[in-house]
């Protein structure tokens, strides 16, 4: 049913006119204020990518969650933000997006070093499987704190996995240096882990200290949602992400702040 609706949006199915109205885009985008950090001319491209994303992926609501058009558009816009200048090809090879109402449990089975099996339920906000679906939780309205973005987080993992594994090193864009990336990220990761270990409140989600792959996903959320925070803490990481994602949200944020002052 959802797919029929997407076909209609794209004008592939029935003869309806413009698929998503300006009003609907505006309503969905109002809940994603960080999209305004991008230059205005990028918006039509992001919308077009989002529609293409919806047409090529399959969505499922878990635990009885009914997905409506606004939710689908909101998820698609956020999923496409990281690939605005990379292209949908980076998300090839899998189709499923599963949306949960809030956080959810994933049953884990792990053997420890002594060979003892541990089974437990892991409470998560999202998960991305290599070659498989992306699982995300849906938060109604403003329930999600600023700087945290489950959708961007999981899709950053997908970009990381594009060249195999979750190691914090995605397939870099032409002209980027692996050495510069590794230097910037390892220095920042070490400093961040130390900050988290010291126990104080960190402005960036401490979950980023779990693993270099989580650090990349977490700083990607911050890069798009509260870019000046990343710029202040880890300017070299910001510069690498600016090259990788091909956008400069901190400049957009500063421009908005100036025009509001
Ligand atoms: Zn993660």
Tab-separated table of C-alpha atoms and ligand atoms in Angstrom:
chain	number	residue	atom	x	y	z
A	1	UNK	CA	0.000	0.000	0.000
A	2	UNK	CA	2.803	2.263	0.914
A	3	UNK	CA	4.457	1.471	-2.368
A	4	UNK	CA	1.363	2.455	-4.348
A	5	UNK	CA	1.461	5.767	-2.585
A	6	UNK	CA	5.105	6.241	-3.474
A	7	UNK	CA	4.370	5.414	-7.096
A	8	UNK	CA	1.730	8.084	-7.034
A	9	UNK	CA	4.208	10.534	-5.517
A	10	UNK	CA	6.593	9.855	-8.334
A	11	UNK	CA	3.823	10.125	-10.865
A	12	UNK	CA	4.424	6.545	-11.985
A	13	UNK	CA	1.023	5.195	-11.076
A	14	UNK	CA	-2.182	7.103	-11.378
A	15	UNK	CA	-2.566	10.421	-13.043
A	16	UNK	CA	-2.295	12.635	-9.997
A	17	UNK	CA	-0.562	15.995	-10.165
A	18	UNK	CA	2.365	17.151	-8.060
A	19	UNK	CA	2.933	14.367	-5.607
A	20	UNK	CA	4.073	15.946	-2.369
A	21	UNK	CA	2.664	19.424	-1.883
A	22	UNK	CA	4.859	22.316	-0.761
A	23	UNK	CA	2.714	22.439	2.333
A	24	UNK	CA	3.497	18.823	3.200
A	25	UNK	CA	7.228	19.274	2.630
A	26	UNK	CA	7.147	22.366	4.834
A	27	UNK	CA	5.266	20.504	7.581
A	28	UNK	CA	7.768	17.633	7.603
A	29	UNK	CA	10.825	19.880	7.322
A	30	UNK	CA	9.693	22.083	10.200
A	31	UNK	CA	10.480	19.150	12.495
A	32	UNK	CA	14.003	18.954	11.031
A	33	UNK	CA	15.284	22.512	11.596
A	34	UNK	CA	18.910	21.490	10.898
A	35	UNK	CA	18.005	21.098	7.215
A	36	UNK	CA	18.124	24.898	7.122
A	37	UNK	CA	21.911	24.708	7.644
A	38	UNK	CA	22.202	23.585	4.035
A	39	UNK	CA	22.157	26.179	1.246
A	40	UNK	CA	18.611	26.768	-0.026
A	41	UNK	CA	19.528	25.491	-3.493
A	42	UNK	CA	20.283	22.051	-2.022
A	43	UNK	CA	16.701	21.531	-0.810
A	44	UNK	CA	15.085	20.477	-4.130
A	45	UNK	CA	17.913	17.973	-4.637
A	46	UNK	CA	17.443	16.559	-1.138
A	47	UNK	CA	13.692	16.217	-1.712
A	48	UNK	CA	14.208	14.451	-5.020
A	49	UNK	CA	16.681	12.050	-3.411
A	50	UNK	CA	14.224	11.378	-0.575
A	51	UNK	CA	11.498	10.422	-3.061
A	52	UNK	CA	13.882	8.173	-4.938
A	53	UNK	CA	14.933	6.608	-1.644
A	54	UNK	CA	11.281	5.924	-0.769
A	55	UNK	CA	10.682	4.379	-4.178
A	56	UNK	CA	13.620	1.992	-3.884
A	57	UNK	CA	13.406	0.933	-0.222
A	58	UNK	CA	10.733	-1.050	1.603
A	59	UNK	CA	9.413	0.260	4.890
A	60	UNK	CA	7.893	-1.758	7.702
A	61	UNK	CA	6.336	-0.518	10.917
A	62	UNK	CA	7.244	-2.841	13.812
A	63	UNK	CA	5.145	-3.542	16.912
A	64	UNK	CA	2.020	-2.306	15.168
A	65	UNK	CA	3.446	1.104	14.294
A	66	UNK	CA	1.476	2.556	11.396
A	67	UNK	CA	3.715	4.567	9.086
A	68	UNK	CA	2.152	7.653	7.575
A	69	UNK	CA	3.439	9.809	4.729
A	70	UNK	CA	4.913	12.461	7.011
A	71	UNK	CA	6.945	9.851	8.892
A	72	UNK	CA	8.207	8.282	5.669
A	73	UNK	CA	9.186	11.652	4.244
A	74	UNK	CA	10.886	12.664	7.495
A	75	UNK	CA	12.933	9.469	7.654
A	76	UNK	CA	13.825	9.665	3.953
A	77	UNK	CA	15.003	13.296	4.195
A	78	UNK	CA	17.263	12.462	7.133
A	79	UNK	CA	18.553	9.254	5.529
A	80	UNK	CA	19.450	11.174	2.371
A	81	UNK	CA	21.127	14.105	4.098
A	82	UNK	CA	24.460	12.233	4.443
A	83	UNK	CA	24.399	11.148	0.787
A	84	UNK	CA	23.279	14.461	-0.699
A	85	UNK	CA	26.634	14.748	-2.488
A	86	UNK	CA	27.512	11.046	-2.538
A	87	UNK	CA	24.409	9.645	-4.203
A	88	UNK	CA	21.950	6.829	-3.517
A	89	UNK	CA	24.385	4.251	-4.848
A	90	UNK	CA	26.010	4.306	-1.419
A	91	UNK	CA	22.831	2.644	-0.106
A	92	UNK	CA	22.717	-0.096	-2.734
A	93	UNK	CA	22.469	-3.806	-1.960
A	94	UNK	CA	19.701	-3.818	0.631
A	95	UNK	CA	16.084	-2.597	0.777
A	96	UNK	CA	14.520	-2.810	4.241
A	97	UNK	CA	13.888	0.004	6.695
A	98	UNK	CA	12.142	-1.148	9.875
A	99	UNK	CA	10.669	1.555	12.086
A	100	UNK	CA	9.955	0.934	15.784
A	101	UNK	CA	7.781	3.030	18.072
A	102	UNK	CA	10.525	4.257	20.431
A	103	UNK	CA	13.475	2.182	21.594
A	104	UNK	CA	13.392	-1.581	21.252
A	105	UNK	CA	15.092	-4.794	22.353
A	106	UNK	CA	17.402	-6.932	20.256
A	107	UNK	CA	18.134	-10.396	21.656
A	108	UNK	CA	21.891	-11.033	21.732
A	109	UNK	CA	23.845	-14.268	22.100
A	110	UNK	CA	27.513	-13.812	22.822
A	111	UNK	CA	30.296	-16.080	23.990
A	112	UNK	CA	32.785	-14.565	26.406
A	113	UNK	CA	36.497	-15.320	26.481
A	114	UNK	CA	35.889	-18.328	28.739
A	115	UNK	CA	33.477	-19.761	26.142
A	116	UNK	CA	30.404	-19.121	28.274
A	117	UNK	CA	27.270	-18.182	26.355
A	118	UNK	CA	25.510	-15.005	27.451
A	119	UNK	CA	21.995	-14.291	26.284
A	120	UNK	CA	20.419	-10.947	26.953
A	121	UNK	CA	18.162	-8.292	25.466
A	122	UNK	CA	19.955	-5.168	24.273
A	123	UNK	CA	17.908	-1.972	24.449
A	124	UNK	CA	18.690	0.072	21.352
A	125	UNK	CA	17.485	3.066	19.338
A	126	UNK	CA	18.591	1.626	16.047
A	127	UNK	CA	20.760	-0.847	14.258
A	128	UNK	CA	22.195	-1.247	10.762
A	129	UNK	CA	22.996	-4.679	9.383
A	130	UNK	CA	25.692	-5.082	6.780
A	131	UNK	CA	23.946	-6.077	3.537
A	132	UNK	CA	20.634	-6.034	5.429
A	133	UNK	CA	18.007	-3.681	6.758
A	134	UNK	CA	18.282	-0.555	8.847
A	135	UNK	CA	16.278	-0.494	12.083
A	136	UNK	CA	15.351	2.860	13.568
A	137	UNK	CA	13.104	4.063	16.338
A	138	UNK	CA	10.602	6.780	15.684
A	139	UNK	CA	10.188	9.658	18.123
A	140	UNK	CA	7.086	11.704	17.991
A	141	UNK	CA	7.577	15.450	17.797
A	142	UNK	CA	10.374	16.871	19.898
A	143	UNK	CA	11.056	13.749	21.980
A	144	UNK	CA	14.536	13.473	20.468
A	145	UNK	CA	17.141	15.701	22.115
A	146	UNK	CA	19.130	18.130	19.937
A	147	UNK	CA	22.360	16.702	18.595
A	148	UNK	CA	21.011	13.134	18.687
A	149	UNK	CA	19.674	11.698	15.465
A	150	UNK	CA	18.973	7.990	15.219
A	151	UNK	CA	18.391	8.050	11.461
A	152	UNK	CA	21.621	9.874	10.607
A	153	UNK	CA	23.472	7.594	13.054
A	154	UNK	CA	22.330	4.352	11.433
A	155	UNK	CA	22.818	5.602	7.887
A	156	UNK	CA	26.324	6.780	8.764
A	157	UNK	CA	26.961	3.143	9.755
A	158	UNK	CA	25.672	2.119	6.320
A	159	UNK	CA	28.224	4.427	4.692
A	160	UNK	CA	30.914	2.994	6.967
A	161	UNK	CA	29.905	-0.544	5.890
A	162	UNK	CA	30.073	0.300	2.192
A	163	UNK	CA	33.758	-0.694	2.143
A	164	UNK	CA	33.234	-3.553	4.606
A	165	UNK	CA	32.949	-3.607	8.384
A	166	UNK	CA	32.159	-0.905	10.917
A	167	UNK	CA	35.539	0.623	11.643
A	168	UNK	CA	34.966	4.367	11.368
A	169	UNK	CA	36.587	4.507	7.933
A	170	UNK	CA	34.014	4.834	5.139
A	171	UNK	CA	34.886	4.877	1.448
A	172	UNK	CA	36.473	8.312	1.175
A	173	UNK	CA	35.709	10.692	-1.664
A	174	UNK	CA	38.148	11.386	-4.474
A	175	UNK	CA	41.000	13.593	-3.327
A	176	UNK	CA	40.647	12.763	0.369
A	177	UNK	CA	43.580	11.341	2.297
A	178	UNK	CA	43.172	8.209	4.418
A	179	UNK	CA	46.087	9.383	6.512
A	180	UNK	CA	44.486	12.762	7.242
A	181	UNK	CA	41.221	10.992	8.096
A	182	UNK	CA	42.939	8.493	10.400
A	183	UNK	CA	44.990	11.217	12.112
A	184	UNK	CA	42.007	13.476	12.749
A	185	UNK	CA	39.739	10.665	13.940
A	186	UNK	CA	42.188	8.753	16.115
A	187	UNK	CA	43.347	11.890	17.899
A	188	UNK	CA	39.746	12.994	18.518
A	189	UNK	CA	38.594	9.517	19.539
A	190	UNK	CA	41.361	9.172	22.100
A	191	UNK	CA	40.653	12.603	23.566
A	192	UNK	CA	36.930	11.858	23.651
A	193	UNK	CA	37.366	8.483	25.378
A	194	UNK	CA	39.503	10.179	28.001
A	195	UNK	CA	36.866	12.858	28.524
A	196	UNK	CA	34.169	10.172	28.936
A	197	UNK	CA	36.374	8.130	31.279
A	198	UNK	CA	36.868	11.194	33.435
A	199	UNK	CA	33.180	11.034	34.125
A	200	UNK	CA	32.126	14.607	33.389
A	201	UNK	CA	29.160	15.606	31.229
A	202	UNK	CA	30.192	15.495	27.589
A	203	UNK	CA	28.463	17.729	25.079
A	204	UNK	CA	28.720	14.912	22.525
A	205	UNK	CA	26.920	11.594	23.208
A	206	UNK	CA	29.292	9.422	25.308
A	207	UNK	CA	28.127	6.406	23.318
A	208	UNK	CA	30.679	7.552	20.747
A	209	UNK	CA	33.439	6.253	23.038
A	210	UNK	CA	32.273	2.626	22.609
A	211	UNK	CA	34.128	2.014	19.364
A	212	UNK	CA	35.689	4.020	16.479
A	213	UNK	CA	32.695	3.011	14.325
A	214	UNK	CA	30.294	4.463	16.898
A	215	UNK	CA	32.426	7.587	17.127
A	216	UNK	CA	32.080	8.169	13.376
A	217	UNK	CA	28.287	7.676	13.566
A	218	UNK	CA	27.916	9.931	16.608
A	219	UNK	CA	30.032	12.783	15.220
A	220	UNK	CA	28.061	12.515	11.965
A	221	UNK	CA	24.863	13.180	13.933
A	222	UNK	CA	26.506	16.188	15.589
A	223	UNK	CA	27.936	17.396	12.253
A	224	UNK	CA	24.449	17.734	10.770
A	225	UNK	CA	22.369	18.627	13.852
A	226	UNK	CA	24.576	20.898	15.970
A	227	UNK	CA	27.605	21.524	13.723
A	228	UNK	CA	29.103	24.344	15.793
A	229	UNK	CA	29.480	21.893	18.701
A	230	UNK	CA	31.606	19.555	16.588
A	231	UNK	CA	33.551	22.479	15.128
A	232	UNK	CA	34.369	23.666	18.663
A	233	UNK	CA	35.393	20.262	20.045
A	234	UNK	CA	37.014	18.542	17.072
A	235	UNK	CA	37.742	20.989	14.231
A	236	UNK	CA	39.906	18.467	12.334
A	237	UNK	CA	37.113	15.891	12.404
A	238	UNK	CA	34.687	18.574	11.269
A	239	UNK	CA	36.984	19.406	8.329
A	240	UNK	CA	37.181	15.725	7.310
A	241	UNK	CA	33.404	15.315	7.490
A	242	UNK	CA	32.956	18.540	5.534
A	243	UNK	CA	35.013	17.002	2.710
A	244	UNK	CA	33.351	13.611	3.027
A	245	UNK	CA	29.744	14.831	3.092
A	246	UNK	CA	30.455	17.772	0.780
A	247	UNK	CA	28.528	20.293	2.892
A	248	UNK	CA	29.418	22.924	5.496
A	249	UNK	CA	26.519	23.018	7.977
A	250	UNK	CA	28.457	25.095	10.547
A	251	UNK	CA	28.652	27.951	8.033
A	252	UNK	CA	24.910	27.645	7.452
A	253	UNK	CA	24.211	27.619	11.163
A	254	UNK	CA	26.343	30.750	11.668
A	255	UNK	CA	24.584	32.481	8.758
A	256	UNK	CA	21.171	31.697	10.264
A	257	UNK	CA	22.237	32.921	13.679
A	258	UNK	CA	23.468	36.181	12.185
A	259	UNK	CA	20.303	36.805	10.232
A	260	UNK	CA	18.237	36.107	13.365
A	261	UNK	CA	20.288	38.545	15.461
B	1	LIG	ZN1	25.743	2.790	16.298
